Amino acid sequence: MLRVRNVTKSFGALMAVHDVSFELGDIGITGMVGPNGSGKSTLFHILTGFYRLDRGEIFFNRHAIANRPPHQISRLGVIRSFQQTRPLPFMSVRDNLIAVAPRQCGESIWPLFFSPTRVRRQERALREKADGVLDLLKLAPLADELAGRLSYGQQKLMELGRILMADPRLILLDEPTAGINPTMIRQLVAVLCRLCEEGIQIFLIEHNMPLVAQLCQHVFVMDSGELIFSGTSGNARRDPRVVEAYLGRESHAA
Amino acid sequence: MKRWTGILACTWLLLSGLVSAAEVKVGSITPLSGKLSVYGEGFQQAMLLALEEVNAEGGIKGSPMRIVFEDNNSAAAGSVSAIQKLITIDKLPILFGPAASSNYLAVCPIAQQNKTILIAAESAAAEISKCGSYNFRVFPSDALQGIGVAELTHALKFDQVVLTYINNDWGVGLAEIFKKKFLESGGKILDDFAHDEGKTDYRSEVLRVRKSNPKAVVNLTYIKEGATILKQAYESDVKTQWLMGSASKSPKLIELAGEAAEGVIGTYPTFSQETPQYQAFKAAWEKKYPDKKIPVFGEYNYDMVKLTAKALRLAKSMSPEDLRQAMIEAGKGYAGVTGDKTFDANGDVGAVYGRWTVKQQAIQDYK
Amino acid sequence: MDYILHVLILALIYSIFAVSLNLELGYAGLYNFGHVAFFGIGAYISALLSRAGMPVEGAMLCAMAGAGIAGGLLAVPALRVTEDYFGIATLVFAEMFRLVCLNERWLTKGPMGLPGIPRPAWIARGVDGLPVYLILTALAAAGVFLFVRRLTGSPFGRALRVIREDEHIAQAFGKNVLLLKIKTIVTGSALAGLAGTLWAHYISYISPADFTLTETILVVLCVVLGGRGTHWGPVLGAFAVIFFGEAVRFLPIPHELHRYVAPLQGMVYGGILVLIVLKMPSGMIAEHRRNGA
Amino acid sequence: MSYYLQLLLNGVIAGSVYALFAVGLTLVYGVFRFINFSHGELITWGAYLTLMFYTPPFSWPLFLSAIPAMALTAVIGFSQDFFIYRPLRRGNPITLLIASIGLSYMLRNAVRFIWGSDLRTFDFPPARGMEFGGYYVTGIQLLMLAAAVFFLAILYLGLTRTLWGKSLRATADNLELAAIMGISMPRVSASVWILASVFAAAGGILLALDTNLEPVMGATNLIKAFAAVLLGGAGNVWGALLGGLFIGIAENLGVAFFSPGYKDLVAFALIFLLLLFRPRGLFGLLTGVR
C-alpha cells in the first residue's frame, strides 16, 4: 500500500532522514519508535507532503506522492494527525468534524448559488455522519461545545474523529496517546482496533512501548534519521542495535 | 485657556446662528487641514479681511455678509463632501472653490449641475476653463502662464532646454502648454521628465539634467521641490540657468535653498504694486495682521470676496441666473488689487506676466 | 436633506468596500493591506470605459471583472509568502498601482485625474439624482451583503475559517488552500472594484491621490472596529467611520484651530486601531459571542 | 560613463541610510517575528526631535541635539513595546501588525499636530560639493556615509564580540531555545528596541540633514527599508545591510533608464520579483512546519 524508497531529507548540515526505505501492507497497525529527534516526525511530514524530500520515492497505491502538495496526498486517503493537538478552537466540536470532510461541493462558489439543494443535502448527510462519529467516540454530549474548551484528552479523541470524517485509507498518527489518561487511552485503542478491522492501515509514532507491543504487529525503529530495525515488537526488544539506540539508553535513564 | 476660547467660540457661533437670519451667506471650500493647510490659513485670513471691509461698507443691501468655511482635507473626496454640504444643507448660491486644480475639477461639475456659482482664486489648470457657465476664476489660467514661460525662454535666447516639472495636476498641465508653445516657436527640448512631488532626494534627476548639459533648465515646480532640486544641483556643480514658474516664487524658496537659488529667473502673473488698490490692501493687511506677511495668493482671495460682494449688490435677485449675470456685470472693468477682473466667455480673466529673479537672497523683479 | 443622502451613499459604498475586505481579512485571515488598489482599479476601469462612451452599466461590470482579474494576478505570487509578507506584498502592489496611474498619463491623465465621469443614463445628474443613486448603491450593498453572507455561511466560508485558524490542518484534510485563497481574493477584489466604480460614478472625478495608504487604513479600521469575521461588523464599522468623519464638520471649531483637526482625526483613527487590538480585539460585534466564548 | 558612476555613488550613499533603517526593522522581525510598521515614525521622530533641540528655545549645537533626540526616540520605541506590543505578543502576529499600523498613523499625525505639515529644514547653507576627479560629493553626504559606517561597525562589533550581541543573535535565531538557555528576554527585547530606535533616529537625522524634514519622511522611506529587509531575508542583519545598499543603487541607476516618476517603483518591483522567485529572500533561511 505505502512504499517508501531511499527517502533522504536534510536541513543544512543536519541529516534528518537518511536513506529510509520500507513498505506497509494493506491492513494492520504499524508502530514507529525511536528516541527524540530521530526523524520520525520529519518522516511523517515528508510522507504527507509538508516537507519536500531531497531524494527518494514514495508510492501510495501506485501513486507517486513524493513532493506532491499535502492536500493532494490527503485526497488519496492519507490522513495524519499532528504531535500537538490542533483543534479549531473557535468552532464547535461538530463543526470541527464537518469542516474537514472531503469533497464538499459547497466549497466551490458555483454550486453554492446554482445548486443549493445539492449543497443542503450534502450538509445534512455530513451532519449525520459527524454525529455518528461523535457517538462512536462518546463525544456526542459535547457536540455543540467550542473545541477550544475541551480537555486535552477530549481534543485528542476529537482529532481522531476528524480523521474518521475524512474517509481515510492510511492514518498517520503522531503520538496519539501522549499526555492523556489511561481511560482515554483505552477508549482510543478500542477505536483504533475497530478501524483496523474495517481495513484501514494505521501507522503511528508512539513512545508508550507496552502499548506498541500490544497494538502493533509490526514495528520500525529509527535512530539519527536512519531506519535501524523492522520486524515484530518482540524481536525489536532483542535486537542489539535497538537496545543500544533506544531501549538501552532509556533504561539507563530510568 | 484654549478650552475657554473653544467654549466661547461655540457659544458665539451658536448665538450668531440664531440671530443671523438676515445675513447674506456665501460658502468657501478651503484646505484648512491636510497638506495644503499651510496655505489655507492665509487664504482664509485674506478672505476675512475683505469680508470685514465689505461689512464696514454696509454689507450687502444692508445685511451683513458672511462666509461659511468648509474644510476639504486638501483632497478631492473631502471637497465633494464639503460642496455637497454647502449646496444642500446651507443652500448657498455662491461658493469659493477649493485650492489645487484637481480638487477644483472634482467639484466644478457638481456646482454646474446645481447652478451654483463657483469661483476659483488659486486653481490655475487650463482645464478649468471648460468647467461651465457657472464657473469663474479671478486667477489667470495656466494656458497664459505656459505661454509666458515659453516667451521668457525665447527672450533669454535659450533655444535648447531641459524641461522638468512636478508630477501633479499643476505641473503636468503647465508643462504641456509650455512644450506645445515652445516647440511651435522653434525651440528644442533636450530632455523632458517629471519629478515626484514631495521627494527629498532629487540627485538622480539633477544628474539627468547634467547629462544633457543644457544652457537652461525649465523647472516648473513647487517651492520645496524646487528648493531641493536647486540645492542638490548646486552641490553637484550643475552650471545652468534655471527658469521657473509662479509656484516657486516665494521667500521660502530662498530660505530653503539659500545660495543655490541665486540667479533663478521665473515668471508670475503680476499686477502693479503701485495702484491705490494695492496700497490700500497692503495697509489694511498690515493693520489687521501686523505680524504676518501677505500670504501666497492672498491678493486674489481678497479680490474674489470683494468682487463677489459687488456682484451680490448688483444682483436683481438671488436666482442662479441673476447672480451669474451679476458676476459678469461686476467683473466688467473691475479694477482689483490684482488688476482687471473682466471675465471672458469661460469665466477667465486676463493677466500680465512679470518676471522674477533671486538676487542677493531676495526676490526681485527681473528686468 | 440631500447632504444626508450624500453621507448615506458614502457610507454604503464604504460598507461594500469593508464587507469585501472582511471576506479576506475576517474570514480567510488574509491581511490585504493593498485593498484600495482594487477599489482604484474598479474606479479607473469604469471611468475610462464610460468616458470612452460605453454605457455606465457595462463599464461597471467590466470594472468588477477587471478588479477580480487583477486580484487573481496579485494573489498568485503574493500567496507564496507567509501572512505578514503577504501584507507587505499587497501594500506594495497598491503603491505600484498608484504610481502607474500617476505616470501613465496617456491612459489615466496622471495627476490631472479623470473628471466628468458620467452616471448611468437613467439617473439625473446633480443633486436631483441623489435619491436614485442612493437606491442603486443600497441595492448593490444589499446584494453584496447577501452574497457574502451566503458565501461565508456555507461550507466555503467554513473552509476559509479552517484555513484562518490552522492552515496545516486544512492541508492535511485535503483542502486546496491556495485555490481557496485565490478564489477569496478574486471575489473580494471584484467586490472592492464594485465599490470603486460606484464611488467613481458618484464623485464623478478620480485621481491617483484618492487611492493611498490612508484609504486602506480607513477601511481596515472599518472592519476591525466593526468586528472581523462577522456579517454586520464591517457595515457598522463603515457607518461609524464615515459618520464620525462628517460629524467633525459640524463641530464649532474656531478657524485658527482648524489646522489641528486633520492631524487630531488621524491620531484618533490610529489610536482607535491600537486600542481595539489591545482592549477589544473582536471589535464592536464579536464573532464568537453567540457560542458563549 | 562618469554619469553612471556618479549615479552609483549617490546610490551607495542613499543605500547606506536605507541600511540604517533596515537593520532595526530586521532585528525587530528577527526577535519578535512581526513587521513593525511604526518603524518609519521612529525615523521621523528622531529627525524632528533633533530639530526641536537645535532650534529655539534650546538652540543647542547639532551634535548635542542629536543625542537627546536619539535617547527620546529610544524611549518612544521602548514604550511602544512596553505598552502595546508586549501585551499582544502571545496572540496572533497579525494583531501586532494592525497595532503597529495604527500606531504609525497615530505618531505621524502627532508630528503633524505638533510641528505642522509644512516642510522644515536645519537651515544649513548649501555647499558646493567636493570634486574628486569629476565626481561630486557634499560634506553632508560624506557625513552620512561615515556615520552609517560608524553605526554599522559598532553594530558588527557589538553583535560578534560581546555576550550581549551573542545572546541577541541567539534569540533572533530561535526564541524558545534562547529562553531555555537562560537568556533574559526582557533585557534582549529592551536592547532590540533601543537599538532599532537609535538606528532609525540616526538615519532620520542624516536624511533630514541632507534634505528636509516632513511628517511622511519616515513612511516614504519605510518601504525602501521593507524592500531591503525582504531582499536580505527577514531577520538577517547583514542581509538587510546589503539589501539597503542594493535598493539605493538600483533606484538611482534606474533613473538613467526610465522616467524618474518611477523611481520608487524600483524598490517595489524588486520586492515583487523577489516574492515571485525567492519567497524567502536572498539570504533567508527556510522555516518549517511546527
PDB file of N, CA and C in Angstrom, chain B residues 34-35 37-38 167 193-196 198-205 207-208 210-211 224-225 228 231-239 252 255-260, chain D residues 3-4 6-7 10 14 117-121 123-124 126-129 134 136 138 141 207 209-212 214 221 224 251-252 255-256 258-261 263-264:
ATOM      1  N   GLY B  34      -4.911  68.963   6.191  1.00  0.00           N
ATOM      2  CA  GLY B  34      -4.273  68.237   5.110  1.00  0.00           C
ATOM      3  C   GLY B  34      -3.078  68.988   4.575  1.00  0.00           C
ATOM      4  N   LYS B  35      -2.557  68.522   3.424  1.00  0.00           N
ATOM      5  CA  LYS B  35      -1.242  69.008   3.020  1.00  0.00           C
ATOM      6  C   LYS B  35      -1.248  70.459   2.558  1.00  0.00           C
ATOM      7  N   SER B  37      -2.922  72.791   4.087  1.00  0.00           N
ATOM      8  CA  SER B  37      -3.420  73.635   5.177  1.00  0.00           C
ATOM      9  C   SER B  37      -2.492  74.818   5.452  1.00  0.00           C
ATOM     10  N   VAL B  38      -1.211  74.664   5.103  1.00  0.00           N
ATOM     11  CA  VAL B  38      -0.284  75.785   5.286  1.00  0.00           C
ATOM     12  C   VAL B  38      -0.745  77.011   4.499  1.00  0.00           C
ATOM     13  N   ASN B 167       5.248  66.263 -10.793  1.00  0.00           N
ATOM     14  CA  ASN B 167       4.288  65.283 -11.288  1.00  0.00           C
ATOM     15  C   ASN B 167       2.949  65.431 -10.564  1.00  0.00           C
ATOM     16  N   PHE B 193      11.250  65.341 -18.387  1.00  0.00           N
ATOM     17  CA  PHE B 193      10.788  64.319 -17.449  1.00  0.00           C
ATOM     18  C   PHE B 193      10.109  64.967 -16.251  1.00  0.00           C
ATOM     19  N   ALA B 194       9.239  64.200 -15.645  1.00  0.00           N
ATOM     20  CA  ALA B 194       8.547  64.679 -14.445  1.00  0.00           C
ATOM     21  C   ALA B 194       9.361  64.288 -13.225  1.00  0.00           C
ATOM     22  N   HIS B 195       9.241  65.057 -12.156  1.00  0.00           N
ATOM     23  CA  HIS B 195       9.803  64.588 -10.894  1.00  0.00           C
ATOM     24  C   HIS B 195       8.677  64.495  -9.873  1.00  0.00           C
ATOM     25  N   ASP B 196       8.850  63.552  -8.948  1.00  0.00           N
ATOM     26  CA  ASP B 196       7.783  63.293  -7.980  1.00  0.00           C
ATOM     27  C   ASP B 196       7.590  64.450  -7.033  1.00  0.00           C
ATOM     28  N   GLY B 198       7.148  65.975  -3.422  1.00  0.00           N
ATOM     29  CA  GLY B 198       7.444  65.640  -2.030  1.00  0.00           C
ATOM     30  C   GLY B 198       8.620  64.721  -1.794  1.00  0.00           C
ATOM     31  N   LYS B 199       9.504  64.586  -2.761  1.00  0.00           N
ATOM     32  CA  LYS B 199      10.693  63.766  -2.530  1.00  0.00           C
ATOM     33  C   LYS B 199      11.751  64.559  -1.758  1.00  0.00           C
ATOM     34  N   THR B 200      12.700  63.861  -1.192  1.00  0.00           N
ATOM     35  CA  THR B 200      13.793  64.554  -0.518  1.00  0.00           C
ATOM     36  C   THR B 200      15.101  64.395  -1.271  1.00  0.00           C
ATOM     37  N   ASP B 201      15.135  63.452  -2.173  1.00  0.00           N
ATOM     38  CA  ASP B 201      16.374  63.209  -2.903  1.00  0.00           C
ATOM     39  C   ASP B 201      16.108  63.316  -4.400  1.00  0.00           C
ATOM     40  N   TYR B 202      16.581  64.393  -4.999  1.00  0.00           N
ATOM     41  CA  TYR B 202      16.412  64.561  -6.446  1.00  0.00           C
ATOM     42  C   TYR B 202      17.758  64.474  -7.153  1.00  0.00           C
ATOM     43  N   ARG B 203      18.751  63.846  -6.516  1.00  0.00           N
ATOM     44  CA  ARG B 203      20.094  63.869  -7.097  1.00  0.00           C
ATOM     45  C   ARG B 203      20.120  63.191  -8.452  1.00  0.00           C
ATOM     46  N   SER B 204      19.376  62.097  -8.559  1.00  0.00           N
ATOM     47  CA  SER B 204      19.454  61.408  -9.849  1.00  0.00           C
ATOM     48  C   SER B 204      18.757  62.215 -10.935  1.00  0.00           C
ATOM     49  N   GLU B 205      17.716  62.948 -10.569  1.00  0.00           N
ATOM     50  CA  GLU B 205      17.073  63.827 -11.537  1.00  0.00           C
ATOM     51  C   GLU B 205      18.051  64.917 -11.960  1.00  0.00           C
ATOM     52  N   LEU B 207      21.242  64.759 -11.928  1.00  0.00           N
ATOM     53  CA  LEU B 207      22.262  64.164 -12.800  1.00  0.00           C
ATOM     54  C   LEU B 207      21.734  64.001 -14.213  1.00  0.00           C
ATOM     55  N   ARG B 208      20.450  63.711 -14.281  1.00  0.00           N
ATOM     56  CA  ARG B 208      19.880  63.543 -15.608  1.00  0.00           C
ATOM     57  C   ARG B 208      19.877  64.877 -16.343  1.00  0.00           C
ATOM     58  N   ARG B 210      22.125  67.118 -15.823  1.00  0.00           N
ATOM     59  CA  ARG B 210      23.508  67.408 -16.166  1.00  0.00           C
ATOM     60  C   ARG B 210      23.956  66.609 -17.384  1.00  0.00           C
ATOM     61  N   LYS B 211      23.362  65.446 -17.554  1.00  0.00           N
ATOM     62  CA  LYS B 211      23.749  64.606 -18.678  1.00  0.00           C
ATOM     63  C   LYS B 211      23.542  65.333 -20.006  1.00  0.00           C
ATOM     64  N   LYS B 224       9.120  73.583  -2.246  1.00  0.00           N
ATOM     65  CA  LYS B 224      10.091  72.703  -1.573  1.00  0.00           C
ATOM     66  C   LYS B 224      10.803  71.802  -2.567  1.00  0.00           C
ATOM     67  N   GLU B 225      10.059  71.334  -3.585  1.00  0.00           N
ATOM     68  CA  GLU B 225      10.716  70.520  -4.594  1.00  0.00           C
ATOM     69  C   GLU B 225      11.746  71.359  -5.345  1.00  0.00           C
ATOM     70  N   THR B 228      14.812  71.927  -3.156  1.00  0.00           N
ATOM     71  CA  THR B 228      15.659  70.738  -3.050  1.00  0.00           C
ATOM     72  C   THR B 228      16.444  70.524  -4.334  1.00  0.00           C
ATOM     73  N   LYS B 231      19.186  73.088  -4.653  1.00  0.00           N
ATOM     74  CA  LYS B 231      20.246  72.843  -3.695  1.00  0.00           C
ATOM     75  C   LYS B 231      21.117  71.667  -4.145  1.00  0.00           C
ATOM     76  N   GLN B 232      20.446  70.624  -4.594  1.00  0.00           N
ATOM     77  CA  GLN B 232      21.229  69.450  -4.963  1.00  0.00           C
ATOM     78  C   GLN B 232      21.963  69.645  -6.282  1.00  0.00           C
ATOM     79  N   ALA B 233      21.420  70.492  -7.146  1.00  0.00           N
ATOM     80  CA  ALA B 233      22.129  70.819  -8.385  1.00  0.00           C
ATOM     81  C   ALA B 233      23.364  71.641  -8.055  1.00  0.00           C
ATOM     82  N   TYR B 234      23.192  72.545  -7.119  1.00  0.00           N
ATOM     83  CA  TYR B 234      24.297  73.390  -6.699  1.00  0.00           C
ATOM     84  C   TYR B 234      25.416  72.530  -6.118  1.00  0.00           C
ATOM     85  N   GLU B 235      25.009  71.559  -5.313  1.00  0.00           N
ATOM     86  CA  GLU B 235      26.001  70.691  -4.687  1.00  0.00           C
ATOM     87  C   GLU B 235      26.805  69.911  -5.713  1.00  0.00           C
ATOM     88  N   SER B 236      26.133  69.478  -6.776  1.00  0.00           N
ATOM     89  CA  SER B 236      26.910  68.723  -7.757  1.00  0.00           C
ATOM     90  C   SER B 236      27.332  69.623  -8.908  1.00  0.00           C
ATOM     91  N   ASP B 237      27.358  70.926  -8.649  1.00  0.00           N
ATOM     92  CA  ASP B 237      28.000  71.880  -9.532  1.00  0.00           C
ATOM     93  C   ASP B 237      27.415  71.891 -10.942  1.00  0.00           C
ATOM     94  N   VAL B 238      26.094  71.834 -11.007  1.00  0.00           N
ATOM     95  CA  VAL B 238      25.452  71.964 -12.317  1.00  0.00           C
ATOM     96  C   VAL B 238      25.374  73.452 -12.640  1.00  0.00           C
ATOM     97  N   LYS B 239      26.020  73.846 -13.706  1.00  0.00           N
ATOM     98  CA  LYS B 239      26.011  75.270 -14.058  1.00  0.00           C
ATOM     99  C   LYS B 239      25.035  75.470 -15.207  1.00  0.00           C
ATOM    100  N   LYS B 252      10.288  81.512   0.852  1.00  0.00           N
ATOM    101  CA  LYS B 252      10.586  80.179   1.400  1.00  0.00           C
ATOM    102  C   LYS B 252      11.589  79.438   0.503  1.00  0.00           C
ATOM    103  N   GLU B 255      14.795  80.647   1.531  1.00  0.00           N
ATOM    104  CA  GLU B 255      15.065  80.133   2.868  1.00  0.00           C
ATOM    105  C   GLU B 255      15.566  78.685   2.798  1.00  0.00           C
ATOM    106  N   LEU B 256      14.927  77.911   1.907  1.00  0.00           N
ATOM    107  CA  LEU B 256      15.293  76.508   1.826  1.00  0.00           C
ATOM    108  C   LEU B 256      16.554  76.277   1.013  1.00  0.00           C
ATOM    109  N   ALA B 257      16.699  77.017  -0.080  1.00  0.00           N
ATOM    110  CA  ALA B 257      17.804  76.710  -0.993  1.00  0.00           C
ATOM    111  C   ALA B 257      18.999  77.625  -0.778  1.00  0.00           C
ATOM    112  N   GLY B 258      18.807  78.742  -0.138  1.00  0.00           N
ATOM    113  CA  GLY B 258      19.921  79.646   0.151  1.00  0.00           C
ATOM    114  C   GLY B 258      20.644  80.104  -1.102  1.00  0.00           C
ATOM    115  N   GLU B 259      21.941  80.014  -1.035  1.00  0.00           N
ATOM    116  CA  GLU B 259      22.842  80.427  -2.119  1.00  0.00           C
ATOM    117  C   GLU B 259      22.436  79.806  -3.459  1.00  0.00           C
ATOM    118  N   ALA B 260      21.920  78.562  -3.389  1.00  0.00           N
ATOM    119  CA  ALA B 260      21.639  77.837  -4.631  1.00  0.00           C
ATOM    120  C   ALA B 260      20.528  78.482  -5.437  1.00  0.00           C
TER     121      ALA B 260
ATOM    122  N   TYR D   3      28.686  59.467 -15.772  1.00  0.00           N
ATOM    123  CA  TYR D   3      27.292  59.676 -15.361  1.00  0.00           C
ATOM    124  C   TYR D   3      26.793  58.509 -14.526  1.00  0.00           C
ATOM    125  N   TYR D   4      27.047  57.300 -15.022  1.00  0.00           N
ATOM    126  CA  TYR D   4      26.569  56.126 -14.302  1.00  0.00           C
ATOM    127  C   TYR D   4      27.309  55.944 -12.984  1.00  0.00           C
ATOM    128  N   GLN D   6      28.544  58.290 -11.145  1.00  0.00           N
ATOM    129  CA  GLN D   6      28.033  59.261 -10.190  1.00  0.00           C
ATOM    130  C   GLN D   6      26.698  58.783  -9.624  1.00  0.00           C
ATOM    131  N   LEU D   7      25.861  58.232 -10.495  1.00  0.00           N
ATOM    132  CA  LEU D   7      24.595  57.665 -10.026  1.00  0.00           C
ATOM    133  C   LEU D   7      24.853  56.561  -9.012  1.00  0.00           C
ATOM    134  N   ASN D  10      25.887  58.041  -5.693  1.00  0.00           N
ATOM    135  CA  ASN D  10      24.721  58.539  -4.970  1.00  0.00           C
ATOM    136  C   ASN D  10      23.902  57.384  -4.418  1.00  0.00           C
ATOM    137  N   ALA D  14      22.769  56.853  -0.578  1.00  0.00           N
ATOM    138  CA  ALA D  14      21.360  56.680  -0.211  1.00  0.00           C
ATOM    139  C   ALA D  14      21.162  55.310   0.420  1.00  0.00           C
ATOM    140  N   SER D 117       2.290  70.426   9.008  1.00  0.00           N
ATOM    141  CA  SER D 117       2.572  69.593   7.836  1.00  0.00           C
ATOM    142  C   SER D 117       3.656  70.194   6.973  1.00  0.00           C
ATOM    143  N   ASP D 118       4.017  71.412   7.271  1.00  0.00           N
ATOM    144  CA  ASP D 118       4.922  72.118   6.382  1.00  0.00           C
ATOM    145  C   ASP D 118       6.314  71.508   6.432  1.00  0.00           C
ATOM    146  N   LEU D 119       7.052  71.809   5.384  1.00  0.00           N
ATOM    147  CA  LEU D 119       8.412  71.339   5.286  1.00  0.00           C
ATOM    148  C   LEU D 119       9.303  72.114   6.242  1.00  0.00           C
ATOM    149  N   ARG D 120      10.189  71.401   6.931  1.00  0.00           N
ATOM    150  CA  ARG D 120      11.144  72.100   7.795  1.00  0.00           C
ATOM    151  C   ARG D 120      12.559  71.759   7.368  1.00  0.00           C
ATOM    152  N   THR D 121      13.486  72.596   7.786  1.00  0.00           N
ATOM    153  CA  THR D 121      14.870  72.296   7.440  1.00  0.00           C
ATOM    154  C   THR D 121      15.789  72.741   8.558  1.00  0.00           C
ATOM    155  N   ASP D 123      18.334  74.488   7.973  1.00  0.00           N
ATOM    156  CA  ASP D 123      18.897  75.766   7.545  1.00  0.00           C
ATOM    157  C   ASP D 123      20.409  75.755   7.408  1.00  0.00           C
ATOM    158  N   PHE D 124      20.935  74.684   6.859  1.00  0.00           N
ATOM    159  CA  PHE D 124      22.352  74.750   6.534  1.00  0.00           C
ATOM    160  C   PHE D 124      22.500  75.404   5.179  1.00  0.00           C
ATOM    161  N   PRO D 126      23.674  75.724   1.514  1.00  0.00           N
ATOM    162  CA  PRO D 126      24.129  74.685   0.600  1.00  0.00           C
ATOM    163  C   PRO D 126      25.599  74.886   0.293  1.00  0.00           C
ATOM    164  N   ALA D 127      26.296  73.802   0.177  1.00  0.00           N
ATOM    165  CA  ALA D 127      27.719  73.905  -0.103  1.00  0.00           C
ATOM    166  C   ALA D 127      28.000  73.251  -1.430  1.00  0.00           C
ATOM    167  N   ARG D 128      28.914  73.861  -2.186  1.00  0.00           N
ATOM    168  CA  ARG D 128      29.357  73.179  -3.397  1.00  0.00           C
ATOM    169  C   ARG D 128      29.937  71.845  -3.006  1.00  0.00           C
ATOM    170  N   GLY D 129      29.623  70.804  -3.778  1.00  0.00           N
ATOM    171  CA  GLY D 129      30.189  69.514  -3.447  1.00  0.00           C
ATOM    172  C   GLY D 129      31.684  69.488  -3.708  1.00  0.00           C
ATOM    173  N   GLY D 134      35.944  64.545 -11.161  1.00  0.00           N
ATOM    174  CA  GLY D 134      34.703  64.592 -11.909  1.00  0.00           C
ATOM    175  C   GLY D 134      33.495  64.106 -11.127  1.00  0.00           C
ATOM    176  N   TYR D 136      31.093  64.377  -7.660  1.00  0.00           N
ATOM    177  CA  TYR D 136      30.811  65.353  -6.631  1.00  0.00           C
ATOM    178  C   TYR D 136      30.219  64.681  -5.403  1.00  0.00           C
ATOM    179  N   THR D 138      29.003  65.903  -1.356  1.00  0.00           N
ATOM    180  CA  THR D 138      28.932  67.005  -0.405  1.00  0.00           C
ATOM    181  C   THR D 138      29.420  66.541   0.954  1.00  0.00           C
ATOM    182  N   GLN D 141      26.929  64.414   2.595  1.00  0.00           N
ATOM    183  CA  GLN D 141      26.898  63.048   2.068  1.00  0.00           C
ATOM    184  C   GLN D 141      28.025  62.217   2.663  1.00  0.00           C
ATOM    185  N   LEU D 207      19.197  61.861   7.053  1.00  0.00           N
ATOM    186  CA  LEU D 207      18.321  62.155   5.923  1.00  0.00           C
ATOM    187  C   LEU D 207      17.851  63.607   5.978  1.00  0.00           C
ATOM    188  N   LEU D 209      19.314  66.090   7.500  1.00  0.00           N
ATOM    189  CA  LEU D 209      20.436  66.993   7.243  1.00  0.00           C
ATOM    190  C   LEU D 209      20.645  67.145   5.756  1.00  0.00           C
ATOM    191  N   ASP D 210      20.567  66.036   5.079  1.00  0.00           N
ATOM    192  CA  ASP D 210      20.822  66.046   3.647  1.00  0.00           C
ATOM    193  C   ASP D 210      19.710  66.762   2.908  1.00  0.00           C
ATOM    194  N   THR D 211      18.470  66.591   3.375  1.00  0.00           N
ATOM    195  CA  THR D 211      17.348  67.166   2.632  1.00  0.00           C
ATOM    196  C   THR D 211      16.481  67.993   3.570  1.00  0.00           C
ATOM    197  N   ASN D 212      15.282  67.520   3.836  1.00  0.00           N
ATOM    198  CA  ASN D 212      14.365  68.292   4.668  1.00  0.00           C
ATOM    199  C   ASN D 212      13.671  67.381   5.658  1.00  0.00           C
ATOM    200  N   GLU D 214       9.844  66.270   6.989  1.00  0.00           N
ATOM    201  CA  GLU D 214       8.403  66.356   6.816  1.00  0.00           C
ATOM    202  C   GLU D 214       7.763  65.145   7.457  1.00  0.00           C
ATOM    203  N   ASN D 221      10.268  56.318   3.465  1.00  0.00           N
ATOM    204  CA  ASN D 221      11.495  55.540   3.452  1.00  0.00           C
ATOM    205  C   ASN D 221      11.313  54.146   4.028  1.00  0.00           C
ATOM    206  N   LYS D 224      11.295  51.473   1.444  1.00  0.00           N
ATOM    207  CA  LYS D 224      12.642  51.103   0.999  1.00  0.00           C
ATOM    208  C   LYS D 224      13.249  50.117   2.000  1.00  0.00           C
ATOM    209  N   GLU D 251      17.722  52.011  -7.416  1.00  0.00           N
ATOM    210  CA  GLU D 251      16.772  53.064  -7.789  1.00  0.00           C
ATOM    211  C   GLU D 251      17.489  54.271  -8.370  1.00  0.00           C
ATOM    212  N   ASN D 252      18.716  54.532  -7.933  1.00  0.00           N
ATOM    213  CA  ASN D 252      19.437  55.655  -8.515  1.00  0.00           C
ATOM    214  C   ASN D 252      19.890  55.366  -9.931  1.00  0.00           C
ATOM    215  N   VAL D 255      17.070  55.600 -12.702  1.00  0.00           N
ATOM    216  CA  VAL D 255      16.664  56.878 -13.283  1.00  0.00           C
ATOM    217  C   VAL D 255      17.296  57.093 -14.650  1.00  0.00           C
ATOM    218  N   ALA D 256      18.475  56.483 -14.871  1.00  0.00           N
ATOM    219  CA  ALA D 256      19.135  56.646 -16.157  1.00  0.00           C
ATOM    220  C   ALA D 256      18.313  56.023 -17.273  1.00  0.00           C
ATOM    221  N   PHE D 258      14.675  55.041 -17.113  1.00  0.00           N
ATOM    222  CA  PHE D 258      13.262  55.365 -17.314  1.00  0.00           C
ATOM    223  C   PHE D 258      12.878  56.595 -16.519  1.00  0.00           C
ATOM    224  N   SER D 259      11.625  56.983 -16.642  1.00  0.00           N
ATOM    225  CA  SER D 259      11.165  58.231 -16.059  1.00  0.00           C
ATOM    226  C   SER D 259      11.395  58.266 -14.554  1.00  0.00           C
ATOM    227  N   PRO D 260      11.930  59.383 -14.037  1.00  0.00           N
ATOM    228  CA  PRO D 260      12.139  59.480 -12.593  1.00  0.00           C
ATOM    229  C   PRO D 260      10.849  59.315 -11.814  1.00  0.00           C
ATOM    230  N   GLY D 261       9.711  59.491 -12.471  1.00  0.00           N
ATOM    231  CA  GLY D 261       8.435  59.258 -11.795  1.00  0.00           C
ATOM    232  C   GLY D 261       8.328  57.833 -11.272  1.00  0.00           C
ATOM    233  N   LYS D 263      10.841  56.151  -9.995  1.00  0.00           N
ATOM    234  CA  LYS D 263      11.990  55.832  -9.137  1.00  0.00           C
ATOM    235  C   LYS D 263      11.591  54.923  -7.973  1.00  0.00           C
ATOM    236  N   ASP D 264      10.475  55.254  -7.327  1.00  0.00           N
ATOM    237  CA  ASP D 264      10.030  54.446  -6.196  1.00  0.00           C
ATOM    238  C   ASP D 264       9.632  53.045  -6.621  1.00  0.00           C
TER     239      ASP D 264
END
